[in-house]
């Protein structure tokens, strides 16, 4: 099973700042990699797939990069609605696995 | 508009059984593989099980293998998860998720989830 490790566990930033979230896989997942956003009481929402492709309706302030074992989600300029928990996922190898999550909180 | 609506959750005693359903609409259900993902209270996301578009292949996380069974009825646009020998650690919100397409298995749509509580 591929283990995904997200860092940091919590990220405290202010609106308008740039946010950088990381995820490392225990073995290569090529580009079979996604990022999801989850707000309290809601289901997760797809942000990025294929490591760098934005899902439909996702603002261009969200961008993904990386391949193999190291991936990054960047939010160029944080908006109030971006404060949430973010999960990475690999879907290249069963069982699909998720990172433990990064909580992005308002500083 | 794609909609996934789960039902069947509730309180069940350890060792009991429960069947979850997911009613799908807004897309050609019979063409897409589907999964179940769960989230224990205050915890992260965990893959549970998946099924090919035609039901011809199924997969289970080790944590549920032998206890849970995934199935689908394409004539009713419905996905199922039969859960038996339930344990307290199975307590979670269970999400029905649609995969984008064959060849790219990220989850493009999620249901709102149904809560399963295993407790005496």
mmCIF file with all atom_site columns, C-alpha atoms in Angstrom:
data_model
loop_
_atom_site.group_PDB
_atom_site.id
_atom_site.type_symbol
_atom_site.label_atom_id
_atom_site.label_alt_id
_atom_site.label_comp_id
_atom_site.label_asym_id
_atom_site.label_entity_id
_atom_site.label_seq_id
_atom_site.pdbx_PDB_ins_code
_atom_site.Cartn_x
_atom_site.Cartn_y
_atom_site.Cartn_z
_atom_site.occupancy
_atom_site.B_iso_or_equiv
_atom_site.pdbx_formal_charge
_atom_site.auth_seq_id
_atom_site.auth_comp_id
_atom_site.auth_asym_id
_atom_site.auth_atom_id
_atom_site.pdbx_PDB_model_num
ATOM 1   C CA . UNK A 1 1   ? 0.000   0.000   0.000   1.00 0.00 ? 1   UNK A CA 1
ATOM 2   C CA . UNK A 1 2   ? 1.311   3.437   -0.946  1.00 0.00 ? 2   UNK A CA 1
ATOM 3   C CA . UNK A 1 3   ? 1.566   5.798   1.995   1.00 0.00 ? 3   UNK A CA 1
ATOM 4   C CA . UNK A 1 4   ? 1.037   9.520   1.418   1.00 0.00 ? 4   UNK A CA 1
ATOM 5   C CA . UNK A 1 5   ? 2.504   11.972  3.918   1.00 0.00 ? 5   UNK A CA 1
ATOM 6   C CA . UNK A 1 6   ? 1.251   15.548  3.867   1.00 0.00 ? 6   UNK A CA 1
ATOM 7   C CA . UNK A 1 7   ? 3.047   18.536  5.310   1.00 0.00 ? 7   UNK A CA 1
ATOM 8   C CA . UNK A 1 8   ? 2.551   20.632  7.227   1.00 0.00 ? 8   UNK A CA 1
ATOM 9   C CA . UNK A 1 9   ? -0.266  19.259  9.351   1.00 0.00 ? 9   UNK A CA 1
ATOM 10  C CA . UNK A 1 10  ? -1.572  22.773  9.934   1.00 0.00 ? 10  UNK A CA 1
ATOM 11  C CA . UNK A 1 11  ? -0.773  25.894  7.955   1.00 0.00 ? 11  UNK A CA 1
ATOM 12  C CA . UNK A 1 12  ? -1.659  29.292  9.409   1.00 0.00 ? 12  UNK A CA 1
ATOM 13  C CA . UNK A 1 13  ? -1.811  32.096  6.860   1.00 0.00 ? 13  UNK A CA 1
ATOM 14  C CA . UNK A 1 14  ? -3.651  35.339  6.190   1.00 0.00 ? 14  UNK A CA 1
ATOM 15  C CA . UNK A 1 15  ? -5.986  36.107  3.284   1.00 0.00 ? 15  UNK A CA 1
ATOM 16  C CA . UNK A 1 16  ? -3.988  37.365  0.351   1.00 0.00 ? 16  UNK A CA 1
ATOM 17  C CA . UNK A 1 17  ? -0.924  35.278  1.203   1.00 0.00 ? 17  UNK A CA 1
ATOM 18  C CA . UNK A 1 18  ? 0.423   32.376  -0.832  1.00 0.00 ? 18  UNK A CA 1
ATOM 19  C CA . UNK A 1 19  ? -0.154  28.866  0.456   1.00 0.00 ? 19  UNK A CA 1
ATOM 20  C CA . UNK A 1 20  ? 2.042   25.874  -0.360  1.00 0.00 ? 20  UNK A CA 1
ATOM 21  C CA . UNK A 1 21  ? 0.998   22.369  0.664   1.00 0.00 ? 21  UNK A CA 1
ATOM 22  C CA . UNK A 1 22  ? 3.119   19.274  0.111   1.00 0.00 ? 22  UNK A CA 1
ATOM 23  C CA . UNK A 1 23  ? 2.509   15.567  -0.237  1.00 0.00 ? 23  UNK A CA 1
ATOM 24  C CA . UNK A 1 24  ? 5.095   12.816  -0.521  1.00 0.00 ? 24  UNK A CA 1
ATOM 25  C CA . UNK A 1 25  ? 4.386   9.260   -1.670  1.00 0.00 ? 25  UNK A CA 1
ATOM 26  C CA . UNK A 1 26  ? 6.219   6.214   -0.370  1.00 0.00 ? 26  UNK A CA 1
ATOM 27  C CA . UNK A 1 27  ? 6.730   5.062   -3.973  1.00 0.00 ? 27  UNK A CA 1
ATOM 28  C CA . UNK A 1 28  ? 6.151   6.508   -7.401  1.00 0.00 ? 28  UNK A CA 1
ATOM 29  C CA . UNK A 1 29  ? 2.553   7.157   -8.447  1.00 0.00 ? 29  UNK A CA 1
ATOM 30  C CA . UNK A 1 30  ? 3.506   8.768   -11.765 1.00 0.00 ? 30  UNK A CA 1
ATOM 31  C CA . UNK A 1 31  ? 0.906   11.499  -12.277 1.00 0.00 ? 31  UNK A CA 1
ATOM 32  C CA . UNK A 1 32  ? -2.050  9.539   -10.903 1.00 0.00 ? 32  UNK A CA 1
ATOM 33  C CA . UNK A 1 33  ? -2.469  12.115  -8.206  1.00 0.00 ? 33  UNK A CA 1
ATOM 34  C CA . UNK A 1 34  ? -5.249  14.405  -6.987  1.00 0.00 ? 34  UNK A CA 1
ATOM 35  C CA . UNK A 1 35  ? -5.972  17.099  -4.447  1.00 0.00 ? 35  UNK A CA 1
ATOM 36  C CA . UNK A 1 36  ? -9.323  17.570  -2.672  1.00 0.00 ? 36  UNK A CA 1
ATOM 37  C CA . UNK A 1 37  ? -10.688 20.346  -0.478  1.00 0.00 ? 37  UNK A CA 1
ATOM 38  C CA . UNK A 1 38  ? -13.053 19.642  2.407   1.00 0.00 ? 38  UNK A CA 1
ATOM 39  C CA . UNK A 1 39  ? -14.965 22.179  4.457   1.00 0.00 ? 39  UNK A CA 1
ATOM 40  C CA . UNK A 1 40  ? -16.682 21.325  7.757   1.00 0.00 ? 40  UNK A CA 1
ATOM 41  C CA . UNK A 1 41  ? -19.839 19.272  7.298   1.00 0.00 ? 41  UNK A CA 1
ATOM 42  C CA . UNK A 1 42  ? -19.294 18.917  3.555   1.00 0.00 ? 42  UNK A CA 1
ATOM 43  C CA . UNK A 1 43  ? -18.082 16.199  1.241   1.00 0.00 ? 43  UNK A CA 1
ATOM 44  C CA . UNK A 1 44  ? -14.637 16.635  -0.289  1.00 0.00 ? 44  UNK A CA 1
ATOM 45  C CA . UNK A 1 45  ? -14.402 18.498  -3.598  1.00 0.00 ? 45  UNK A CA 1
ATOM 46  C CA . UNK A 1 46  ? -11.970 17.710  -6.392  1.00 0.00 ? 46  UNK A CA 1
ATOM 47  C CA . UNK A 1 47  ? -9.462  20.506  -7.055  1.00 0.00 ? 47  UNK A CA 1
ATOM 48  C CA . UNK A 1 48  ? -6.608  18.984  -9.064  1.00 0.00 ? 48  UNK A CA 1
ATOM 49  C CA . UNK A 1 49  ? -6.196  15.700  -10.939 1.00 0.00 ? 49  UNK A CA 1
ATOM 50  C CA . UNK A 1 50  ? -3.371  14.264  -13.003 1.00 0.00 ? 50  UNK A CA 1
ATOM 51  C CA . UNK A 1 51  ? -1.097  16.158  -10.571 1.00 0.00 ? 51  UNK A CA 1
ATOM 52  C CA . UNK A 1 52  ? -1.567  19.479  -12.360 1.00 0.00 ? 52  UNK A CA 1
ATOM 53  C CA . UNK A 1 53  ? -4.949  19.681  -14.120 1.00 0.00 ? 53  UNK A CA 1
ATOM 54  C CA . UNK A 1 54  ? -7.586  21.859  -12.505 1.00 0.00 ? 54  UNK A CA 1
ATOM 55  C CA . UNK A 1 55  ? -11.044 20.376  -12.156 1.00 0.00 ? 55  UNK A CA 1
ATOM 56  C CA . UNK A 1 56  ? -14.037 22.089  -13.721 1.00 0.00 ? 56  UNK A CA 1
ATOM 57  C CA . UNK A 1 57  ? -14.930 25.331  -11.995 1.00 0.00 ? 57  UNK A CA 1
ATOM 58  C CA . UNK A 1 58  ? -11.782 25.537  -9.865  1.00 0.00 ? 58  UNK A CA 1
ATOM 59  C CA . UNK A 1 59  ? -10.261 29.045  -9.803  1.00 0.00 ? 59  UNK A CA 1
ATOM 60  C CA . UNK A 1 60  ? -6.856  29.477  -11.398 1.00 0.00 ? 60  UNK A CA 1
ATOM 61  C CA . UNK A 1 61  ? -5.334  30.567  -8.086  1.00 0.00 ? 61  UNK A CA 1
ATOM 62  C CA . UNK A 1 62  ? -5.135  26.813  -7.374  1.00 0.00 ? 62  UNK A CA 1
ATOM 63  C CA . UNK A 1 63  ? -2.285  24.982  -9.091  1.00 0.00 ? 63  UNK A CA 1
ATOM 64  C CA . UNK A 1 64  ? -0.702  21.577  -8.715  1.00 0.00 ? 64  UNK A CA 1
ATOM 65  C CA . UNK A 1 65  ? 2.750   20.338  -9.599  1.00 0.00 ? 65  UNK A CA 1
ATOM 66  C CA . UNK A 1 66  ? 4.994   17.317  -9.229  1.00 0.00 ? 66  UNK A CA 1
ATOM 67  C CA . UNK A 1 67  ? 5.265   13.753  -10.410 1.00 0.00 ? 67  UNK A CA 1
ATOM 68  C CA . UNK A 1 68  ? 6.625   10.486  -9.111  1.00 0.00 ? 68  UNK A CA 1
ATOM 69  C CA . UNK A 1 69  ? 6.771   10.901  -5.329  1.00 0.00 ? 69  UNK A CA 1
ATOM 70  C CA . UNK A 1 70  ? 6.693   14.627  -4.570  1.00 0.00 ? 70  UNK A CA 1
ATOM 71  C CA . UNK A 1 71  ? 3.693   16.857  -5.170  1.00 0.00 ? 71  UNK A CA 1
ATOM 72  C CA . UNK A 1 72  ? 2.694   20.407  -4.328  1.00 0.00 ? 72  UNK A CA 1
ATOM 73  C CA . UNK A 1 73  ? -0.585  22.299  -4.188  1.00 0.00 ? 73  UNK A CA 1
ATOM 74  C CA . UNK A 1 74  ? -0.169  26.063  -4.414  1.00 0.00 ? 74  UNK A CA 1
ATOM 75  C CA . UNK A 1 75  ? -2.838  28.636  -3.717  1.00 0.00 ? 75  UNK A CA 1
ATOM 76  C CA . UNK A 1 76  ? -1.455  31.839  -5.155  1.00 0.00 ? 76  UNK A CA 1
ATOM 77  C CA . UNK A 1 77  ? -3.529  34.330  -3.180  1.00 0.00 ? 77  UNK A CA 1
ATOM 78  C CA . UNK A 1 78  ? -5.705  33.023  -0.395  1.00 0.00 ? 78  UNK A CA 1
ATOM 79  C CA . UNK A 1 79  ? -9.361  33.955  -0.315  1.00 0.00 ? 79  UNK A CA 1
ATOM 80  C CA . UNK A 1 80  ? -11.481 33.585  2.865   1.00 0.00 ? 80  UNK A CA 1
ATOM 81  C CA . UNK A 1 81  ? -13.301 30.587  1.362   1.00 0.00 ? 81  UNK A CA 1
ATOM 82  C CA . UNK A 1 82  ? -10.018 28.697  0.852   1.00 0.00 ? 82  UNK A CA 1
ATOM 83  C CA . UNK A 1 83  ? -9.534  27.974  4.543   1.00 0.00 ? 83  UNK A CA 1
ATOM 84  C CA . UNK A 1 84  ? -10.346 24.299  4.818   1.00 0.00 ? 84  UNK A CA 1
ATOM 85  C CA . UNK A 1 85  ? -8.719  20.871  5.010   1.00 0.00 ? 85  UNK A CA 1
ATOM 86  C CA . UNK A 1 86  ? -6.850  19.613  1.956   1.00 0.00 ? 86  UNK A CA 1
ATOM 87  C CA . UNK A 1 87  ? -6.223  15.967  1.121   1.00 0.00 ? 87  UNK A CA 1
ATOM 88  C CA . UNK A 1 88  ? -3.934  14.433  -1.444  1.00 0.00 ? 88  UNK A CA 1
ATOM 89  C CA . UNK A 1 89  ? -4.753  11.098  -3.091  1.00 0.00 ? 89  UNK A CA 1
ATOM 90  C CA . UNK A 1 90  ? -2.986  8.614   -5.306  1.00 0.00 ? 90  UNK A CA 1
ATOM 91  C CA . UNK A 1 91  ? -5.087  6.573   -7.708  1.00 0.00 ? 91  UNK A CA 1
ATOM 92  C CA . UNK A 1 92  ? -2.361  4.778   -9.571  1.00 0.00 ? 92  UNK A CA 1
ATOM 93  C CA . UNK A 1 93  ? -2.319  1.683   -7.402  1.00 0.00 ? 93  UNK A CA 1
ATOM 94  C CA . UNK A 1 94  ? -5.021  -0.128  -5.460  1.00 0.00 ? 94  UNK A CA 1
ATOM 95  C CA . UNK A 1 95  ? -5.897  0.460   -2.735  1.00 0.00 ? 95  UNK A CA 1
ATOM 96  C CA . UNK A 1 96  ? -6.123  4.147   -3.524  1.00 0.00 ? 96  UNK A CA 1
ATOM 97  C CA . UNK A 1 97  ? -4.797  6.071   -0.565  1.00 0.00 ? 97  UNK A CA 1
ATOM 98  C CA . UNK A 1 98  ? -5.122  9.531   0.893   1.00 0.00 ? 98  UNK A CA 1
ATOM 99  C CA . UNK A 1 99  ? -2.802  11.706  2.887   1.00 0.00 ? 99  UNK A CA 1
ATOM 100 C CA . UNK A 1 100 ? -3.749  12.545  6.459   1.00 0.00 ? 100 UNK A CA 1
ATOM 101 C CA . UNK A 1 101 ? -4.752  16.084  5.494   1.00 0.00 ? 101 UNK A CA 1
ATOM 102 C CA . UNK A 1 102 ? -3.434  19.622  5.889   1.00 0.00 ? 102 UNK A CA 1
ATOM 103 C CA . UNK A 1 103 ? -5.610  22.091  7.750   1.00 0.00 ? 103 UNK A CA 1
ATOM 104 C CA . UNK A 1 104 ? -5.305  25.573  6.284   1.00 0.00 ? 104 UNK A CA 1
ATOM 105 C CA . UNK A 1 105 ? -6.389  28.024  8.957   1.00 0.00 ? 105 UNK A CA 1
ATOM 106 C CA . UNK A 1 106 ? -6.691  31.769  9.190   1.00 0.00 ? 106 UNK A CA 1
ATOM 107 C CA . UNK A 1 107 ? -3.806  33.392  11.014  1.00 0.00 ? 107 UNK A CA 1
ATOM 108 C CA . UNK B 2 1   ? -26.340 17.785  -12.975 1.00 0.00 ? 1   UNK B CA 1
ATOM 109 C CA . UNK B 2 2   ? -24.621 14.812  -11.387 1.00 0.00 ? 2   UNK B CA 1
ATOM 110 C CA . UNK B 2 3   ? -26.198 13.734  -8.119  1.00 0.00 ? 3   UNK B CA 1
ATOM 111 C CA . UNK B 2 4   ? -25.194 10.938  -5.763  1.00 0.00 ? 4   UNK B CA 1
ATOM 112 C CA . UNK B 2 5   ? -27.525 10.349  -2.847  1.00 0.00 ? 5   UNK B CA 1
ATOM 113 C CA . UNK B 2 6   ? -26.567 7.850   -0.170  1.00 0.00 ? 6   UNK B CA 1
ATOM 114 C CA . UNK B 2 7   ? -29.005 6.226   2.221   1.00 0.00 ? 7   UNK B CA 1
ATOM 115 C CA . UNK B 2 8   ? -29.182 3.355   4.671   1.00 0.00 ? 8   UNK B CA 1
ATOM 116 C CA . UNK B 2 9   ? -26.900 4.597   7.399   1.00 0.00 ? 9   UNK B CA 1
ATOM 117 C CA . UNK B 2 10  ? -27.800 4.479   11.073  1.00 0.00 ? 10  UNK B CA 1
ATOM 118 C CA . UNK B 2 11  ? -27.000 2.982   14.457  1.00 0.00 ? 11  UNK B CA 1
ATOM 119 C CA . UNK B 2 12  ? -26.145 -0.715  14.536  1.00 0.00 ? 12  UNK B CA 1
ATOM 120 C CA . UNK B 2 13  ? -24.754 -2.970  17.227  1.00 0.00 ? 13  UNK B CA 1
ATOM 121 C CA . UNK B 2 14  ? -21.328 -4.575  16.907  1.00 0.00 ? 14  UNK B CA 1
ATOM 122 C CA . UNK B 2 15  ? -21.608 -7.722  14.835  1.00 0.00 ? 15  UNK B CA 1
ATOM 123 C CA . UNK B 2 16  ? -24.651 -6.406  13.028  1.00 0.00 ? 16  UNK B CA 1
ATOM 124 C CA . UNK B 2 17  ? -25.298 -5.730  9.355   1.00 0.00 ? 17  UNK B CA 1
ATOM 125 C CA . UNK B 2 18  ? -26.344 -2.774  7.267   1.00 0.00 ? 18  UNK B CA 1
ATOM 126 C CA . UNK B 2 19  ? -26.818 -2.099  3.551   1.00 0.00 ? 19  UNK B CA 1
ATOM 127 C CA . UNK B 2 20  ? -25.967 1.279   2.109   1.00 0.00 ? 20  UNK B CA 1
ATOM 128 C CA . UNK B 2 21  ? -27.422 2.496   -1.171  1.00 0.00 ? 21  UNK B CA 1
ATOM 129 C CA . UNK B 2 22  ? -26.320 5.260   -3.495  1.00 0.00 ? 22  UNK B CA 1
ATOM 130 C CA . UNK B 2 23  ? -28.811 6.538   -6.051  1.00 0.00 ? 23  UNK B CA 1
ATOM 131 C CA . UNK B 2 24  ? -27.122 8.153   -9.040  1.00 0.00 ? 24  UNK B CA 1
ATOM 132 C CA . UNK B 2 25  ? -28.498 10.598  -11.583 1.00 0.00 ? 25  UNK B CA 1
ATOM 133 C CA . UNK B 2 26  ? -27.314 13.127  -14.139 1.00 0.00 ? 26  UNK B CA 1
ATOM 134 C CA . UNK B 2 27  ? -24.870 10.816  -15.918 1.00 0.00 ? 27  UNK B CA 1
ATOM 135 C CA . UNK B 2 28  ? -24.804 7.416   -17.597 1.00 0.00 ? 28  UNK B CA 1
ATOM 136 C CA . UNK B 2 29  ? -24.303 5.373   -14.434 1.00 0.00 ? 29  UNK B CA 1
ATOM 137 C CA . UNK B 2 30  ? -23.652 2.115   -16.289 1.00 0.00 ? 30  UNK B CA 1
ATOM 138 C CA . UNK B 2 31  ? -20.554 3.586   -17.960 1.00 0.00 ? 31  UNK B CA 1
ATOM 139 C CA . UNK B 2 32  ? -18.593 4.565   -14.869 1.00 0.00 ? 32  UNK B CA 1
ATOM 140 C CA . UNK B 2 33  ? -16.690 2.730   -12.165 1.00 0.00 ? 33  UNK B CA 1
ATOM 141 C CA . UNK B 2 34  ? -17.764 3.681   -8.642  1.00 0.00 ? 34  UNK B CA 1
ATOM 142 C CA . UNK B 2 35  ? -16.206 3.536   -5.180  1.00 0.00 ? 35  UNK B CA 1
ATOM 143 C CA . UNK B 2 36  ? -17.064 3.870   -1.515  1.00 0.00 ? 36  UNK B CA 1
ATOM 144 C CA . UNK B 2 37  ? -14.859 6.050   0.696   1.00 0.00 ? 37  UNK B CA 1
ATOM 145 C CA . UNK B 2 38  ? -15.339 6.565   4.425   1.00 0.00 ? 38  UNK B CA 1
ATOM 146 C CA . UNK B 2 39  ? -14.329 9.104   7.027   1.00 0.00 ? 39  UNK B CA 1
ATOM 147 C CA . UNK B 2 40  ? -14.337 8.340   10.724  1.00 0.00 ? 40  UNK B CA 1
ATOM 148 C CA . UNK B 2 41  ? -15.409 11.247  12.966  1.00 0.00 ? 41  UNK B CA 1
ATOM 149 C CA . UNK B 2 42  ? -12.685 13.884  13.019  1.00 0.00 ? 42  UNK B CA 1
ATOM 150 C CA . UNK B 2 43  ? -10.379 11.729  10.891  1.00 0.00 ? 43  UNK B CA 1
ATOM 151 C CA . UNK B 2 44  ? -9.162  11.542  7.312   1.00 0.00 ? 44  UNK B CA 1
ATOM 152 C CA . UNK B 2 45  ? -10.440 9.782   4.220   1.00 0.00 ? 45  UNK B CA 1
ATOM 153 C CA . UNK B 2 46  ? -10.158 6.023   3.715   1.00 0.00 ? 46  UNK B CA 1
ATOM 154 C CA . UNK B 2 47  ? -10.798 4.010   0.566   1.00 0.00 ? 47  UNK B CA 1
ATOM 155 C CA . UNK B 2 48  ? -13.274 1.190   1.259   1.00 0.00 ? 48  UNK B CA 1
ATOM 156 C CA . UNK B 2 49  ? -14.237 -0.565  -1.963  1.00 0.00 ? 49  UNK B CA 1
ATOM 157 C CA . UNK B 2 50  ? -14.610 -0.170  -5.713  1.00 0.00 ? 50  UNK B CA 1
ATOM 158 C CA . UNK B 2 51  ? -16.511 -1.751  -8.588  1.00 0.00 ? 51  UNK B CA 1
ATOM 159 C CA . UNK B 2 52  ? -16.052 -1.694  -12.346 1.00 0.00 ? 52  UNK B CA 1
ATOM 160 C CA . UNK B 2 53  ? -18.735 -0.117  -14.543 1.00 0.00 ? 53  UNK B CA 1
ATOM 161 C CA . UNK B 2 54  ? -20.271 -3.528  -15.346 1.00 0.00 ? 54  UNK B CA 1
ATOM 162 C CA . UNK B 2 55  ? -19.697 -5.082  -11.921 1.00 0.00 ? 55  UNK B CA 1
ATOM 163 C CA . UNK B 2 56  ? -17.113 -7.429  -13.391 1.00 0.00 ? 56  UNK B CA 1
ATOM 164 C CA . UNK B 2 57  ? -14.340 -6.446  -10.985 1.00 0.00 ? 57  UNK B CA 1
ATOM 165 C CA . UNK B 2 58  ? -14.478 -5.496  -7.344  1.00 0.00 ? 58  UNK B CA 1
ATOM 166 C CA . UNK B 2 59  ? -11.810 -4.498  -4.837  1.00 0.00 ? 59  UNK B CA 1
ATOM 167 C CA . UNK B 2 60  ? -11.764 -4.100  -1.077  1.00 0.00 ? 60  UNK B CA 1
ATOM 168 C CA . UNK B 2 61  ? -9.514  -2.474  1.464   1.00 0.00 ? 61  UNK B CA 1
ATOM 169 C CA . UNK B 2 62  ? -7.933  -5.032  3.766   1.00 0.00 ? 62  UNK B CA 1
ATOM 170 C CA . UNK B 2 63  ? -9.827  -3.504  6.689   1.00 0.00 ? 63  UNK B CA 1
ATOM 171 C CA . UNK B 2 64  ? -13.194 -4.591  5.237   1.00 0.00 ? 64  UNK B CA 1
ATOM 172 C CA . UNK B 2 65  ? -12.297 -7.603  3.112   1.00 0.00 ? 65  UNK B CA 1
ATOM 173 C CA . UNK B 2 66  ? -14.518 -10.580 3.860   1.00 0.00 ? 66  UNK B CA 1
ATOM 174 C CA . UNK B 2 67  ? -17.067 -8.422  5.707   1.00 0.00 ? 67  UNK B CA 1
ATOM 175 C CA . UNK B 2 68  ? -18.243 -5.902  3.120   1.00 0.00 ? 68  UNK B CA 1
ATOM 176 C CA . UNK B 2 69  ? -19.623 -6.536  -0.369  1.00 0.00 ? 69  UNK B CA 1
ATOM 177 C CA . UNK B 2 70  ? -20.007 -3.948  -3.110  1.00 0.00 ? 70  UNK B CA 1
ATOM 178 C CA . UNK B 2 71  ? -22.505 -4.342  -5.943  1.00 0.00 ? 71  UNK B CA 1
ATOM 179 C CA . UNK B 2 72  ? -24.462 -2.289  -8.434  1.00 0.00 ? 72  UNK B CA 1
ATOM 180 C CA . UNK B 2 73  ? -27.737 -2.447  -10.317 1.00 0.00 ? 73  UNK B CA 1
ATOM 181 C CA . UNK B 2 74  ? -27.252 -0.510  -13.529 1.00 0.00 ? 74  UNK B CA 1
ATOM 182 C CA . UNK B 2 75  ? -30.948 -0.836  -14.382 1.00 0.00 ? 75  UNK B CA 1
ATOM 183 C CA . UNK B 2 76  ? -31.743 1.122   -11.196 1.00 0.00 ? 76  UNK B CA 1
ATOM 184 C CA . UNK B 2 77  ? -28.717 3.468   -11.315 1.00 0.00 ? 77  UNK B CA 1
ATOM 185 C CA . UNK B 2 78  ? -27.851 2.347   -7.818  1.00 0.00 ? 78  UNK B CA 1
ATOM 186 C CA . UNK B 2 79  ? -24.652 1.375   -6.018  1.00 0.00 ? 79  UNK B CA 1
ATOM 187 C CA . UNK B 2 80  ? -24.721 -0.753  -2.878  1.00 0.00 ? 80  UNK B CA 1
ATOM 188 C CA . UNK B 2 81  ? -22.463 -1.606  0.028   1.00 0.00 ? 81  UNK B CA 1
ATOM 189 C CA . UNK B 2 82  ? -23.506 -4.594  2.114   1.00 0.00 ? 82  UNK B CA 1
ATOM 190 C CA . UNK B 2 83  ? -21.757 -4.431  5.466   1.00 0.00 ? 83  UNK B CA 1
ATOM 191 C CA . UNK B 2 84  ? -21.712 -7.305  7.937   1.00 0.00 ? 84  UNK B CA 1
ATOM 192 C CA . UNK B 2 85  ? -19.819 -8.236  11.106  1.00 0.00 ? 85  UNK B CA 1
ATOM 193 C CA . UNK B 2 86  ? -19.641 -4.529  11.831  1.00 0.00 ? 86  UNK B CA 1
ATOM 194 C CA . UNK B 2 87  ? -17.106 -3.245  14.334  1.00 0.00 ? 87  UNK B CA 1
ATOM 195 C CA . UNK B 2 88  ? -16.927 0.010   16.294  1.00 0.00 ? 88  UNK B CA 1
ATOM 196 C CA . UNK B 2 89  ? -14.004 1.068   14.079  1.00 0.00 ? 89  UNK B CA 1
ATOM 197 C CA . UNK B 2 90  ? -16.356 0.967   11.068  1.00 0.00 ? 90  UNK B CA 1
ATOM 198 C CA . UNK B 2 91  ? -18.120 4.029   12.491  1.00 0.00 ? 91  UNK B CA 1
ATOM 199 C CA . UNK B 2 92  ? -17.810 6.700   9.813   1.00 0.00 ? 92  UNK B CA 1
ATOM 200 C CA . UNK B 2 93  ? -19.499 8.788   7.183   1.00 0.00 ? 93  UNK B CA 1
ATOM 201 C CA . UNK B 2 94  ? -19.640 6.659   4.037   1.00 0.00 ? 94  UNK B CA 1
ATOM 202 C CA . UNK B 2 95  ? -19.361 8.502   0.731   1.00 0.00 ? 95  UNK B CA 1
ATOM 203 C CA . UNK B 2 96  ? -20.386 7.189   -2.654  1.00 0.00 ? 96  UNK B CA 1
ATOM 204 C CA . UNK B 2 97  ? -17.960 8.520   -5.270  1.00 0.00 ? 97  UNK B CA 1
ATOM 205 C CA . UNK B 2 98  ? -17.937 8.555   -9.050  1.00 0.00 ? 98  UNK B CA 1
ATOM 206 C CA . UNK B 2 99  ? -14.727 7.983   -10.911 1.00 0.00 ? 99  UNK B CA 1
ATOM 207 C CA . UNK B 2 100 ? -13.933 10.386  -13.752 1.00 0.00 ? 100 UNK B CA 1
ATOM 208 C CA . UNK B 2 101 ? -13.468 7.736   -16.422 1.00 0.00 ? 101 UNK B CA 1
ATOM 209 C CA . UNK B 2 102 ? -11.704 4.550   -17.292 1.00 0.00 ? 102 UNK B CA 1
ATOM 210 C CA . UNK B 2 103 ? -8.000  5.338   -17.306 1.00 0.00 ? 103 UNK B CA 1
ATOM 211 C CA . UNK B 2 104 ? -8.208  8.241   -14.870 1.00 0.00 ? 104 UNK B CA 1
ATOM 212 C CA . UNK B 2 105 ? -9.673  7.142   -11.627 1.00 0.00 ? 105 UNK B CA 1
ATOM 213 C CA . UNK B 2 106 ? -9.784  10.322  -9.629  1.00 0.00 ? 106 UNK B CA 1
ATOM 214 C CA . UNK B 2 107 ? -13.126 11.155  -7.986  1.00 0.00 ? 107 UNK B CA 1
ATOM 215 C CA . UNK B 2 108 ? -14.959 13.922  -9.794  1.00 0.00 ? 108 UNK B CA 1
ATOM 216 C CA . UNK B 2 109 ? -18.191 13.719  -7.804  1.00 0.00 ? 109 UNK B CA 1
ATOM 217 C CA . UNK B 2 110 ? -19.011 12.813  -4.214  1.00 0.00 ? 110 UNK B CA 1
ATOM 218 C CA . UNK B 2 111 ? -22.304 12.154  -2.484  1.00 0.00 ? 111 UNK B CA 1
ATOM 219 C CA . UNK B 2 112 ? -23.173 13.991  0.715   1.00 0.00 ? 112 UNK B CA 1
ATOM 220 C CA . UNK B 2 113 ? -22.437 10.882  2.786   1.00 0.00 ? 113 UNK B CA 1
ATOM 221 C CA . UNK B 2 114 ? -24.390 8.697   5.178   1.00 0.00 ? 114 UNK B CA 1
ATOM 222 C CA . UNK B 2 115 ? -23.355 8.156   8.791   1.00 0.00 ? 115 UNK B CA 1
ATOM 223 C CA . UNK B 2 116 ? -22.904 4.637   10.119  1.00 0.00 ? 116 UNK B CA 1
ATOM 224 C CA . UNK B 2 117 ? -22.516 4.301   13.868  1.00 0.00 ? 117 UNK B CA 1
ATOM 225 C CA . UNK B 2 118 ? -21.509 0.939   15.330  1.00 0.00 ? 118 UNK B CA 1
ATOM 226 C CA . UNK B 2 119 ? -22.141 0.913   19.051  1.00 0.00 ? 119 UNK B CA 1
ATOM 227 C CA . UNK B 2 120 ? -23.893 -1.058  21.735  1.00 0.00 ? 120 UNK B CA 1
#
